Amino acid sequence: MTSTIPAVTPKPTRPSDLQDERLLNRSGVRGVIAGFIDRVRSGDLGVLPVVIGLVVIWTVMQLLNRGFLSAANLVNLLMESSATGIIALGIVGVLLVAQIDLSVGSVSGLSSAILGILFVTSGVNVWIAVILAMLTGTLIGFVYGQIFNRLGVPSFVITLAGLLSFLGLQLFVLKGQGTINLPFDSPLVWFAQLAFVPAWLSYVFVLLAAGTFFAVGFAKARSRKAAGLSTAPLQLIGIQSVTLAVGLGIVTWYLNVARGIGWMFMLFVALVLVMHYMLTRTKWGRSVYAVGGNVEAARRAGINVRWVYTSVFMACSTLAAVGGILAASRLAAVSQSSGGGDVNLNAIAAAVIGGTSLFGGRGTAFAALLGIIVIMSISSGLTLLNLDSSFRFMVTGLVLLLAVALDSVSRRSRTSHGRA
Amino acid sequence: MSQVITEPQGVRTNILSLRGVSKNFGAVAALTDIHLDVAAGEVVAIVGDNGAGKSTLVKILSGVHLPDAGTITFEDKDVTIPDPTSALDLGIATVFQDLALCDNLNVIDNLFLGRELRPHRLDEVAMETRSWELLRQLSAKIPSVRVPIASLSGGQRQTVAIARSLLGNPKVIILDEPTAALGVAQTAEVLNLVERLRERGLGVIMISHNMADVQAVADRVVVLRLGRNNGEFNVGEVTPEEMIAAITGATDNAVTRRTANIDLRARAELSGDPALNSAASDSASQGSATNEGTRS
């Protein structure tokens, strides 16, 4: 690009992205902390509310019942979180494009019913049955996407119709079957109930996580420096990595006091990390945020908006099917009530409580992880207190309302502070 | 309707030419037989009243609508522009009036939206470096590229939108009312920007309602009226009154009538003659009636 305009002469003392005199000159670890406080004040809360909420809930539950924070209960809590958490992960994607999927519960129930019929009743190979059940979810998402794109029916209505239809289909598929028990020696039940990460391997994972975090941060800092841009201070990356290693190490040690970390929970975490990468580091992820922020702008930027919607619906329904398969495996049974009850609302509430905005364009994959732990903590704590589901629904409902209210208030604050 | 199509002068070569372009929406002829030429390093202003077809023309050039008839020639080749991507691929970039930026994304993300480097592992460093290069070339005053668009002022957003359109190295850039929502200083900034685009050898099509802006930066003015060409002027040789006459279609129009009415009233007040006063209001109501007649 040739230009007759003289380029601004870069001052060698400051990185090329920090040359504007209006920028507050902040550097080092202290600058990062000051920046964080600024962000929170202006309403860009990130995961802060959910972390505070989790601390409050855990404190209250522990005060009410000494057994709540026991290693055994926490191990169980994580296992219980996995299936619904995976469903919530799909919901995060759909919420990011400012749509909703109300049918994830029915889709998960239908996929578990298909799994049960194929695997147990018809004797199909277990992996083929799993793949077919998952593909059912993918197909449902594809159909949602087509109806949404071509007919322009609001996703709220499409998926509400889906909720009813697929519940009906599930009942039809299971007609006259009652409850199908999955055999205890099948790999599915083993995976969902008995498979735990060996203690030594869990620490290897911790070191791997911290090491990867440091390596990525270091590589980013180096390439930014080479390009003359500002970098995060190296000691900050070091401190963060060490904190991560110590924090995860303590959690892992505590969980290893009991049975340890289930492979099913590891699968959930792995899916969250994959989703996080997809959303933040790929073109597709940018398109998702863009469509959620301003769909017309995304269309004019040449983004295939239809494909973004379809892909998000497909991912959501597929993850719902996976969640259904895991939930059935954990119960070792498929019945007409699989995927019913509170699965739907828990999954949606988890995504929202975790900090995904209902207005679209804001949220991260970690919302599903944090949100489902909040919901399952409430559920587990109230169960330990021998309170029945009536209380669980009321408390979860209030927490959901609180989370959405916080989202709306912080959105207003963000607007007034120009952070949208 | 008079059509004045200036022949290319000297060695000027047109990058973009429209011949006989028409577009109907149902029974409404939004554009009829439109001619337009844009050369490299030339700023062409398109002016016209509301409903004159300016936006439709922009949408045809940016690939939002397909024309029903007519040819579009880009760099001596006949082309069709079926969608926004193919307009960008040809080298026609459009900055829409509403800017089409995503408030929740930062400046870098918006600049590279739909054209990210390394789709499967975004090259954020390269994109940030390139963003700064681009913004500095435009002498843009944006303190940080890592802030969401929501925190920028109107002029800064306009700059980001124009910078984004430059990213694909376009040959023609279309600005739809670039100064409509801006203050005095920011308008001047954007007009400077338009001149910089011209210096870089781009063909610039600027849609505007503001005669002062048009006279400040445009080389040529193309007037549309009710979906047709209604005159073409070189900016140095035209008065605002002539432009207004072409925009409104006649020397008898709302603007001249208003001026005339003010004269009549002034005279009526001077002479104290009520007949003249009522004549003024009569002609005003009649004028608006005929005006509506021609519109429908």
XYZ file of C-alpha atoms in Angstrom:
716
model
C 0.000 0.000 0.000
C 1.585 3.280 -1.040
C 0.739 6.330 0.892
C 1.654 9.956 0.598
C 0.845 10.521 4.235
C 3.905 10.423 6.434
C 3.547 7.695 9.005
C 3.519 8.734 12.615
C 7.100 8.474 13.766
C 7.094 5.773 16.391
C 8.595 6.682 19.698
C 11.030 3.909 20.429
C 10.206 3.926 24.127
C 6.589 2.776 23.800
C 5.099 -0.172 21.926
C 3.314 0.804 18.734
C -0.150 0.091 20.139
C 0.273 2.329 23.193
C 1.378 5.568 21.574
C -1.780 7.602 21.930
C -1.235 10.219 24.591
C -4.765 9.682 25.945
C -3.983 6.156 27.042
C -3.317 5.702 30.716
C 0.232 4.536 31.040
C -0.016 1.314 32.931
C 2.588 -1.358 32.946
C 3.630 -4.421 34.814
C 1.585 -6.555 37.150
C 0.141 -3.542 38.957
C -1.146 -2.128 35.682
C -2.931 -5.377 34.891
C -4.652 -5.360 38.295
C -5.675 -1.695 37.890
C -7.071 -2.529 34.461
C -9.093 -5.390 35.925
C -10.615 -3.123 38.622
C -11.523 -0.577 35.923
C -13.238 -3.224 33.851
C -15.312 -4.504 36.761
C -16.341 -0.967 37.761
C -17.594 -0.226 34.288
C -19.786 -3.337 34.301
C -17.572 -5.753 32.408
C -17.901 -8.372 35.115
C -16.745 -11.472 33.278
C -16.835 -14.550 35.503
C -16.576 -12.535 38.726
C -20.272 -12.735 39.793
C -20.471 -16.480 39.285
C -17.253 -17.071 41.229
C -18.529 -14.911 44.109
C -21.892 -16.667 43.917
C -20.213 -20.038 44.073
C -18.220 -19.032 47.163
C -21.405 -17.810 48.875
C -23.374 -20.944 48.002
C -20.585 -23.263 49.139
C -20.147 -21.368 52.423
C -23.869 -21.473 53.192
C -24.201 -25.130 52.222
C -21.163 -26.095 54.281
C -22.551 -24.232 57.306
C -25.875 -26.030 56.903
C -24.352 -29.435 56.332
C -20.848 -30.546 57.289
C -20.797 -33.157 54.560
C -21.198 -30.747 51.656
C -17.553 -29.938 51.026
C -16.384 -33.486 51.662
C -14.241 -34.923 48.904
C -16.748 -37.690 48.221
C -19.582 -35.224 47.712
C -17.526 -32.964 45.459
C -16.433 -35.912 43.321
C -20.063 -36.853 42.971
C -21.064 -33.270 42.224
C -18.623 -33.070 39.318
C -19.875 -36.377 37.916
C -23.477 -35.177 38.186
C -22.543 -31.910 36.474
C -20.975 -33.453 33.390
C -23.990 -34.566 31.352
C -26.085 -31.435 31.851
C -22.937 -29.302 31.583
C -22.250 -30.659 28.105
C -25.831 -29.753 27.134
C -25.292 -26.266 28.608
C -22.170 -25.888 26.462
C -24.333 -26.142 23.355
C -26.765 -23.627 24.823
C -23.883 -21.155 25.254
C -23.256 -21.303 21.522
C -26.913 -20.724 20.687
C -27.201 -17.838 23.175
C -24.088 -16.225 21.651
C -25.946 -15.782 18.359
C -28.893 -14.367 20.354
C -31.109 -17.408 19.796
C -32.428 -20.050 22.161
C -32.897 -23.814 22.096
C -35.663 -24.963 24.447
C -35.661 -28.532 23.174
C -32.286 -29.747 24.470
C -33.984 -31.830 27.173
C -36.223 -33.625 24.672
C -33.357 -34.093 22.226
C -31.192 -35.609 24.976
C -34.076 -37.895 25.970
C -34.660 -38.934 22.366
C -30.979 -39.706 21.805
C -30.854 -41.835 24.960
C -34.011 -43.656 23.826
C -32.452 -44.357 20.419
C -29.297 -45.566 22.150
C -31.326 -47.879 24.404
C -33.388 -49.337 21.566
C -30.429 -49.869 19.249
C -27.897 -51.075 21.789
C -30.010 -53.091 24.222
C -33.182 -54.105 22.393
C -31.736 -54.581 18.886
C -28.242 -55.597 19.918
C -26.403 -53.149 17.660
C -22.719 -52.532 18.416
C -22.505 -49.996 21.243
C -20.329 -47.471 19.372
C -22.513 -47.590 16.287
C -25.516 -47.004 18.546
C -23.743 -44.029 20.181
C -22.812 -42.516 16.840
C -26.327 -42.942 15.448
C -27.812 -41.341 18.583
C -25.416 -38.401 18.217
C -26.166 -38.047 14.516
C -29.860 -37.839 15.370
C -29.000 -34.732 17.384
C -26.930 -33.296 14.539
C -29.792 -33.880 12.106
C -32.285 -32.183 14.438
C -30.002 -29.146 14.703
C -29.648 -29.047 10.933
C -33.436 -29.084 10.519
C -33.784 -26.281 13.097
C -31.218 -24.250 11.176
C -32.997 -24.754 7.865
C -36.401 -23.808 9.289
C -34.886 -20.763 10.980
C -33.006 -19.586 7.888
C -35.537 -20.365 5.206
C -38.852 -19.722 6.917
C -37.702 -17.163 9.455
C -39.640 -18.739 12.306
C -38.226 -17.495 15.646
C -35.956 -20.089 17.249
C -38.065 -19.828 20.403
C -41.048 -21.268 18.543
C -39.112 -23.793 16.452
C -37.482 -25.314 19.497
C -40.670 -25.159 21.558
C -42.273 -27.229 18.806
C -39.189 -29.439 18.928
C -39.554 -29.844 22.691
C -43.023 -31.288 22.275
C -42.415 -33.250 19.074
C -39.237 -34.974 20.207
C -40.728 -35.765 23.593
C -43.547 -37.431 21.661
C -41.059 -39.224 19.413
C -39.170 -40.449 22.474
C -42.387 -41.864 23.946
C -43.211 -43.438 20.575
C -39.762 -45.033 20.248
C -40.013 -46.437 23.767
C -43.617 -47.544 23.360
C -44.323 -50.663 25.440
C -40.723 -50.824 26.635
C -41.014 -49.205 30.055
C -37.450 -48.824 31.289
C -34.507 -50.189 29.308
C -31.562 -51.053 31.544
C -28.117 -50.601 30.066
C -25.941 -53.591 31.012
C -23.496 -52.816 33.799
C -20.589 -54.359 31.927
C -21.040 -52.076 28.933
C -18.277 -49.496 28.328
C -20.840 -46.686 28.585
C -21.891 -47.444 32.126
C -18.280 -48.103 33.112
C -17.284 -44.704 31.647
C -20.056 -42.797 33.397
C -19.919 -44.514 36.761
C -16.584 -46.177 37.398
C -13.901 -44.627 35.198
C -11.674 -42.314 37.226
C -8.391 -40.706 36.291
C -5.517 -42.414 38.177
C -3.985 -40.105 40.794
C -0.586 -39.841 39.087
C -2.170 -39.071 35.740
C -4.350 -36.348 37.278
C -1.217 -34.522 38.464
C 0.315 -34.928 35.013
C -2.796 -33.207 33.632
C -2.395 -30.373 36.154
C 1.224 -29.797 35.133
C 0.253 -30.088 31.479
C -2.463 -27.443 31.922
C -0.160 -24.998 33.699
C 2.676 -25.707 31.274
C 0.464 -25.155 28.239
C -0.884 -21.948 29.756
C 2.647 -20.647 30.247
C 3.843 -21.775 26.826
C 0.916 -20.122 25.048
C 1.320 -16.898 27.035
C 5.073 -16.870 26.451
C 4.784 -17.510 22.727
C 2.143 -14.777 22.414
C 4.303 -12.294 24.343
C 7.292 -13.096 22.165
C 5.508 -12.722 18.852
C 3.858 -9.485 20.028
C 7.213 -8.118 21.087
C 8.724 -9.072 17.738
C 5.906 -7.125 16.042
C 6.543 -4.093 18.269
C 3.321 -4.411 20.243
C 2.799 -4.217 23.983
C 3.170 -7.468 25.877
C 1.915 -8.881 29.124
C 4.774 -8.828 31.613
C 6.548 -12.159 31.736
C 6.393 -12.349 35.507
C 2.602 -12.018 35.318
C 2.362 -15.001 32.981
C 4.643 -16.857 35.391
C 2.541 -15.933 38.426
C -0.655 -16.933 36.632
C 0.790 -20.277 35.569
C 2.065 -21.073 39.055
C -1.283 -20.034 40.583
C -3.064 -22.242 38.086
C -0.796 -25.185 38.858
C -1.162 -24.749 42.631
C -4.939 -24.166 42.467
C -5.633 -27.128 40.198
C -3.127 -29.185 42.201
C -4.955 -28.559 45.486
C -8.346 -29.340 43.933
C -6.962 -32.505 42.356
C -5.316 -33.590 45.608
C -8.567 -33.047 47.518
C -10.650 -34.932 44.966
C -8.096 -37.752 45.003
C -8.797 -38.169 48.719
C -12.031 -39.748 47.509
C -12.349 -41.465 44.136
C -10.685 -38.680 42.184
C -11.734 -37.044 38.926
C -14.082 -38.965 36.674
C -13.194 -39.434 33.024
C -16.673 -38.218 32.204
C -15.891 -34.887 33.867
C -12.588 -34.803 31.976
C -14.566 -35.261 28.750
C -16.742 -32.285 29.744
C -13.658 -30.142 30.487
C -12.071 -31.217 27.212
C -15.215 -30.216 25.300
C -15.246 -26.850 27.105
C -11.618 -26.254 26.097
C -12.306 -27.228 22.474
C -15.337 -24.918 22.415
C -13.259 -22.132 23.977
C -10.631 -22.501 21.283
C -13.263 -22.584 18.546
C -14.955 -19.451 19.862
C -11.870 -17.338 20.528
C -9.243 -18.462 18.062
C -11.075 -19.345 14.867
C -12.829 -17.419 12.159
C -16.002 -19.354 12.949
C -15.904 -18.133 16.566
C -15.533 -14.518 15.459
C -18.505 -14.999 13.145
C -20.569 -16.338 16.045
C -19.833 -13.271 18.181
C -20.393 -10.970 15.202
C -23.779 -12.501 14.389
C -24.758 -12.169 18.043
C -23.600 -8.551 18.151
C -24.985 -7.225 14.880
C -26.318 -9.707 12.380
C -26.679 -7.142 9.586
C -23.054 -6.061 9.997
C -21.966 -9.685 9.890
C -23.951 -10.275 6.702
C -22.459 -7.247 5.008
C -18.961 -8.288 6.067
C -19.497 -11.330 3.862
C -20.049 -13.802 6.696
C -22.285 -16.708 5.759
C -24.840 -15.900 8.445
C -27.087 -18.838 7.563
C -24.258 -21.281 8.024
C -23.335 -19.699 11.368
C -26.900 -20.197 12.635
C -27.117 -23.739 11.253
C -23.737 -24.757 12.653
C -24.597 -23.392 16.079
C -27.941 -25.228 16.163
C -26.227 -28.405 14.975
C -23.528 -28.140 17.648
C -26.161 -27.505 20.316
C -28.356 -30.471 19.391
C -25.344 -32.760 18.983
C -24.050 -31.791 22.420
C -27.570 -32.303 23.793
C -27.540 -35.825 22.321
C -24.120 -36.489 23.880
C -25.431 -35.217 27.208
C -28.437 -37.525 26.900
C -26.209 -40.534 26.200
C -24.022 -39.733 29.215
C -27.002 -39.145 31.508
C -28.482 -42.492 30.476
C -25.109 -44.163 31.007
C -24.781 -42.649 34.452
C -28.238 -43.951 35.429
C -27.596 -47.185 33.508
C -31.163 -46.888 32.323
C -33.278 -45.302 29.631
C -36.893 -44.520 30.317
C -39.735 -42.349 29.118
C -38.689 -39.722 31.646
C -35.076 -39.518 30.359
C -34.247 -35.913 29.525
C -37.448 -34.748 31.171
C -37.903 -32.843 34.395
C -35.339 -30.177 35.033
C -32.664 -31.108 32.445
C -33.864 -28.475 29.991
C -34.076 -25.613 32.423
C -30.899 -26.581 34.271
C -28.917 -26.528 31.045
C -30.267 -23.134 29.967
C -29.967 -21.712 33.484
C -26.366 -22.949 33.724
C -25.366 -21.123 30.555
C -27.003 -17.902 31.749
C -25.782 -18.107 35.338
C -22.278 -18.725 33.989
C -22.400 -15.275 32.399
C -23.675 -15.826 28.859
C -25.805 -12.881 27.875
C -29.341 -13.557 26.686
C -28.916 -10.549 24.393
C -26.256 -12.340 22.346
C -22.620 -11.713 21.590
C -21.289 -12.030 25.126
C -20.155 -15.085 27.030
C -17.511 -17.783 27.011
C -17.411 -21.572 26.920
C -16.428 -21.534 30.595
C -19.900 -20.196 31.407
C -21.253 -23.728 30.989
C -18.671 -25.166 33.393
C -19.134 -22.551 36.109
C -22.894 -22.313 35.709
C -23.564 -26.019 35.969
C -21.371 -26.267 39.082
C -23.459 -23.514 40.699
C -26.714 -25.288 39.847
C -25.494 -28.723 40.885
C -24.112 -27.272 44.136
C -27.542 -25.930 45.017
C -29.151 -29.212 44.045
C -26.617 -31.336 45.922
C -26.678 -29.107 49.025
C -30.456 -29.129 49.276
C -30.562 -32.889 48.722
C -28.096 -33.347 51.573
C -30.447 -31.307 53.755
C -33.225 -33.739 52.865
C -35.167 -30.962 51.184
C -37.203 -32.187 48.254
C -37.199 -30.906 44.701
C -39.750 -28.198 45.465
C -37.071 -26.211 47.304
C -34.487 -27.001 44.656
C -36.690 -25.524 41.930
C -37.411 -22.406 43.970
C -33.772 -21.743 44.849
C -32.525 -22.472 41.330
C -35.226 -20.191 39.954
C -34.173 -17.353 42.226
C -30.492 -17.795 41.336
C -31.393 -17.747 37.648
C -33.399 -14.552 38.105
C -30.485 -13.026 39.993
C -28.059 -13.969 37.221
C -30.238 -12.492 34.469
C -30.879 -9.351 36.539
C -27.124 -8.971 36.984
C -26.656 -9.411 33.240
C -29.215 -6.688 32.507
C -27.799 -4.274 35.087
C -24.204 -4.796 34.005
C -25.321 -4.370 30.406
C -26.732 -0.961 31.301
C -23.529 -0.083 33.105
C -21.461 -1.256 30.153
C -23.492 0.923 27.807
C -22.929 3.994 29.949
C -19.224 3.194 30.188
C -19.006 2.493 26.481
C -18.158 -1.189 26.694
C -21.293 -2.674 25.144
C -35.708 14.655 -17.866
C -32.511 16.032 -19.221
C -29.501 13.834 -19.207
C -26.075 15.296 -19.410
C -23.498 12.575 -19.737
C -20.070 14.057 -19.845
C -17.676 12.266 -22.136
C -14.452 11.089 -20.497
C -12.055 13.988 -20.634
C -8.475 13.433 -21.814
C -6.822 10.260 -20.581
C -9.243 9.684 -17.725
C -10.288 6.038 -17.694
C -13.334 4.896 -15.886
C -12.919 2.128 -13.338
C -16.615 1.673 -12.880
C -19.336 2.393 -15.419
C -23.048 1.825 -15.187
C -25.133 1.839 -18.347
C -28.908 1.723 -18.383
C -29.233 0.196 -14.925
C -32.845 -0.294 -13.780
C -34.373 -1.792 -10.690
C -38.040 -2.356 -9.882
C -39.551 -3.238 -6.559
C -42.914 -4.663 -7.497
C -44.784 -1.881 -9.270
C -42.322 0.790 -8.208
C -39.484 1.681 -10.545
C -36.788 2.562 -8.032
C -34.141 3.112 -10.691
C -34.663 3.690 -14.413
C -31.878 3.753 -16.979
C -29.144 5.005 -14.689
C -25.741 6.007 -16.069
C -22.749 6.531 -13.847
C -18.994 6.727 -14.379
C -16.268 6.762 -11.791
C -12.591 7.210 -12.607
C -9.534 6.498 -10.482
C -8.641 9.368 -8.191
C -12.030 10.973 -8.608
C -14.674 11.807 -6.043
C -18.174 11.529 -7.495
C -20.967 12.829 -5.320
C -24.433 11.387 -5.807
C -27.130 13.727 -4.607
C -30.868 13.511 -4.676
C -33.964 13.890 -2.595
C -35.390 11.190 -0.378
C -36.699 8.435 -2.628
C -34.426 9.446 -5.489
C -32.870 5.978 -5.597
C -29.476 6.701 -4.046
C -29.649 3.881 -1.544
C -30.894 1.436 -4.166
C -27.947 2.366 -6.361
C -25.541 1.788 -3.462
C -27.141 -1.560 -2.759
C -26.797 -2.627 -6.384
C -23.117 -1.698 -6.408
C -22.451 -3.429 -3.113
C -24.185 -6.643 -4.131
C -27.230 -6.403 -1.892
C -29.650 -6.117 -4.831
C -29.309 -7.344 -8.402
C -30.309 -4.866 -11.112
C -33.217 -5.869 -13.384
C -31.582 -4.405 -16.474
C -28.426 -2.662 -17.589
C -24.716 -3.382 -17.536
C -22.054 -2.753 -14.950
C -18.529 -2.447 -16.307
C -15.637 -2.709 -13.897
C -12.141 -2.203 -15.273
C -13.399 -2.694 -18.860
C -15.091 -5.994 -18.051
C -18.820 -6.572 -17.789
C -19.574 -7.903 -14.343
C -22.485 -9.034 -12.217
C -22.488 -8.469 -8.488
C -24.735 -11.166 -6.999
C -23.668 -10.812 -3.348
C -21.607 -8.604 -0.992
C -18.612 -10.932 -1.145
C -18.301 -10.678 -4.915
C -18.448 -6.881 -4.692
C -15.529 -6.998 -2.262
C -13.677 -9.473 -4.471
C -14.062 -7.148 -7.461
C -12.689 -4.251 -5.451
C -15.837 -2.313 -4.626
C -16.014 -1.539 -0.921
C -19.012 0.089 0.705
C -19.282 2.048 3.934
C -22.961 1.998 4.804
C -24.690 4.837 6.545
C -25.240 2.751 9.663
C -21.557 1.687 9.439
C -22.408 -1.982 10.052
C -19.960 -2.484 12.900
C -20.348 -4.983 15.722
C -20.491 -3.102 19.013
C -19.413 -6.096 21.054
C -16.214 -6.708 19.079
C -13.057 -4.635 19.292
C -11.530 -2.517 16.524
C -9.262 -5.287 15.215
C -12.082 -7.826 15.089
C -14.292 -5.363 13.245
C -11.593 -4.401 10.752
C -10.936 -8.034 9.860
C -14.506 -9.280 10.203
C -15.108 -11.907 7.532
C -11.491 -11.653 6.363
C -9.586 -12.955 9.365
C -6.019 -14.031 8.801
C -5.395 -17.775 9.310
C -9.031 -18.929 9.803
C -8.255 -21.961 11.956
C -5.719 -20.349 14.258
C -6.266 -16.614 14.131
C -3.103 -14.585 13.629
C -3.955 -11.881 16.147
C -0.520 -10.293 16.159
C -0.455 -9.784 12.402
C -4.016 -8.449 12.460
C -3.187 -5.950 15.206
C -0.042 -4.759 13.416
C -1.954 -4.356 10.166
C -4.746 -2.495 11.982
C -2.319 0.067 13.344
C -0.688 0.512 9.933
C -4.036 1.141 8.335
C -5.305 3.523 11.010
C -2.053 5.520 10.958
C -2.219 5.838 7.176
C -5.604 7.467 7.654
C -4.196 9.558 10.529
C -6.965 8.091 12.631
C -7.173 9.175 16.227
C -8.046 5.953 17.987
C -6.330 5.431 21.327
C -6.528 1.649 21.438
C -7.599 -1.016 18.966
C -8.423 -3.480 21.710
C -11.485 -1.597 22.987
C -15.013 -2.522 21.878
C -16.483 -0.351 19.124
C -19.169 0.756 21.613
C -16.638 2.956 23.392
C -15.697 4.972 20.292
C -17.173 8.283 19.159
C -19.175 8.676 15.938
C -16.209 10.031 13.991
C -13.928 7.273 15.238
C -16.486 4.672 14.212
C -16.724 6.248 10.766
C -12.948 6.053 10.534
C -12.965 2.379 11.527
C -15.660 1.671 8.950
C -13.669 3.433 6.220
C -10.448 1.726 7.313
C -12.212 -1.607 7.109
C -13.344 -0.924 3.575
C -9.707 -0.208 2.628
C -8.464 -3.526 3.953
C -9.158 -5.470 0.783
C -7.266 -2.853 -1.314
C -10.412 -1.780 -3.158
C -10.400 0.305 -6.323
C -13.730 1.949 -5.690
C -15.098 2.943 -2.327
C -18.699 3.947 -1.733
C -19.504 6.204 1.216
C -23.197 6.413 2.095
C -23.786 9.714 3.880
C -20.442 9.666 5.656
C -21.021 12.944 7.487
C -24.721 12.649 8.294
C -24.359 11.974 12.015
C -21.176 13.907 12.685
C -20.245 17.144 14.380
C -18.351 19.986 12.746
C -14.836 18.827 13.596
C -15.569 15.196 12.845
C -17.137 16.122 9.517
C -13.935 17.932 8.620
C -11.939 14.829 9.613
C -14.027 12.628 7.359
C -13.759 15.062 4.468
C -9.982 15.049 4.917
C -10.188 11.278 4.842
C -12.093 11.389 1.557
C -9.365 13.564 0.077
C -6.727 11.113 1.264
C -8.627 8.308 -0.446
C -8.584 10.307 -3.673
C -4.848 10.944 -3.296
C -4.349 7.206 -3.029
C -5.943 6.855 -6.455
C -9.247 5.348 -5.422
C -12.508 6.081 -7.118
C -14.813 7.464 -4.452
C -18.601 7.547 -4.682
C -20.040 9.752 -1.979
C -23.734 9.930 -1.230
C -24.639 13.126 0.560
C -27.447 15.506 1.374
C -25.051 18.204 2.409
C -24.297 20.612 -0.460
C -21.409 22.179 1.446
C -19.699 18.813 1.871
C -20.284 17.954 -1.762
C -18.783 21.228 -2.936
C -15.878 20.822 -0.549
C -14.549 17.486 -1.755
C -16.373 16.216 -4.847
C -15.012 16.543 -8.392
C -18.280 15.738 -10.074
C -21.880 15.721 -8.927
C -24.449 13.282 -10.284
C -28.034 14.198 -9.519
C -30.716 11.540 -9.227
C -34.383 12.349 -9.168
C -37.208 9.843 -8.846
C -34.938 7.031 -9.948
C -33.486 8.732 -13.030
C -30.384 10.726 -13.905
C -31.278 14.368 -13.607
C -28.073 16.152 -14.442
C -24.356 15.899 -13.994
C -22.086 18.776 -13.064
C -18.443 19.554 -12.528
C -18.280 21.013 -9.056
C -16.330 24.116 -10.066
C -18.986 25.126 -12.557
C -22.190 24.810 -10.596
C -23.987 26.858 -7.987
C -25.895 25.312 -5.087
C -29.093 26.752 -6.598
C -28.548 24.872 -9.837
C -27.949 21.666 -7.899
C -31.097 22.171 -5.857
C -33.038 22.837 -9.023
C -31.805 19.540 -10.457
C -32.494 17.649 -7.240
C -36.032 18.930 -6.879
C -36.735 18.668 -10.576
C -37.603 22.215 -11.555
C -37.079 25.817 -10.769
C -40.557 25.631 -9.239
C -39.957 23.588 -6.121
C -40.451 23.670 -2.377
C -37.223 25.570 -1.834
C -37.889 28.295 -4.395
C -41.536 28.524 -3.365
C -40.502 28.975 0.208
C -38.152 31.738 -0.769
C -40.886 33.265 -2.909
C -43.397 32.986 -0.075
C -41.086 34.750 2.293
C -40.738 37.512 -0.304
C -44.511 37.704 -0.742
C -45.134 37.838 2.992
C -42.522 40.480 3.414
C -44.169 42.518 0.699
C -47.632 41.892 2.214
C -46.433 43.077 5.579
C -44.924 46.131 4.005
C -48.033 47.039 2.026
C -50.531 45.713 4.589
C -52.475 43.970 1.820
C -54.202 40.770 3.112
C -54.843 39.497 -0.440
C -51.165 39.044 -1.080
C -50.803 37.178 2.206
C -53.536 34.662 1.347
C -52.080 34.279 -2.129
C -48.839 33.199 -0.500
C -50.471 30.454 1.562
C -52.584 29.367 -1.459
C -49.584 28.848 -3.628
C -47.899 26.920 -0.834
C -50.786 24.464 -0.415
C -51.220 24.088 -4.144
C -47.562 23.450 -4.573
C -47.552 20.673 -1.987
C -50.616 19.108 -3.633
C -48.987 18.914 -7.052
C -45.824 17.712 -5.457
C -47.656 14.784 -3.867
C -49.328 14.135 -7.215
C -46.015 13.613 -8.939
C -44.745 11.360 -6.151
C -47.535 8.846 -6.059
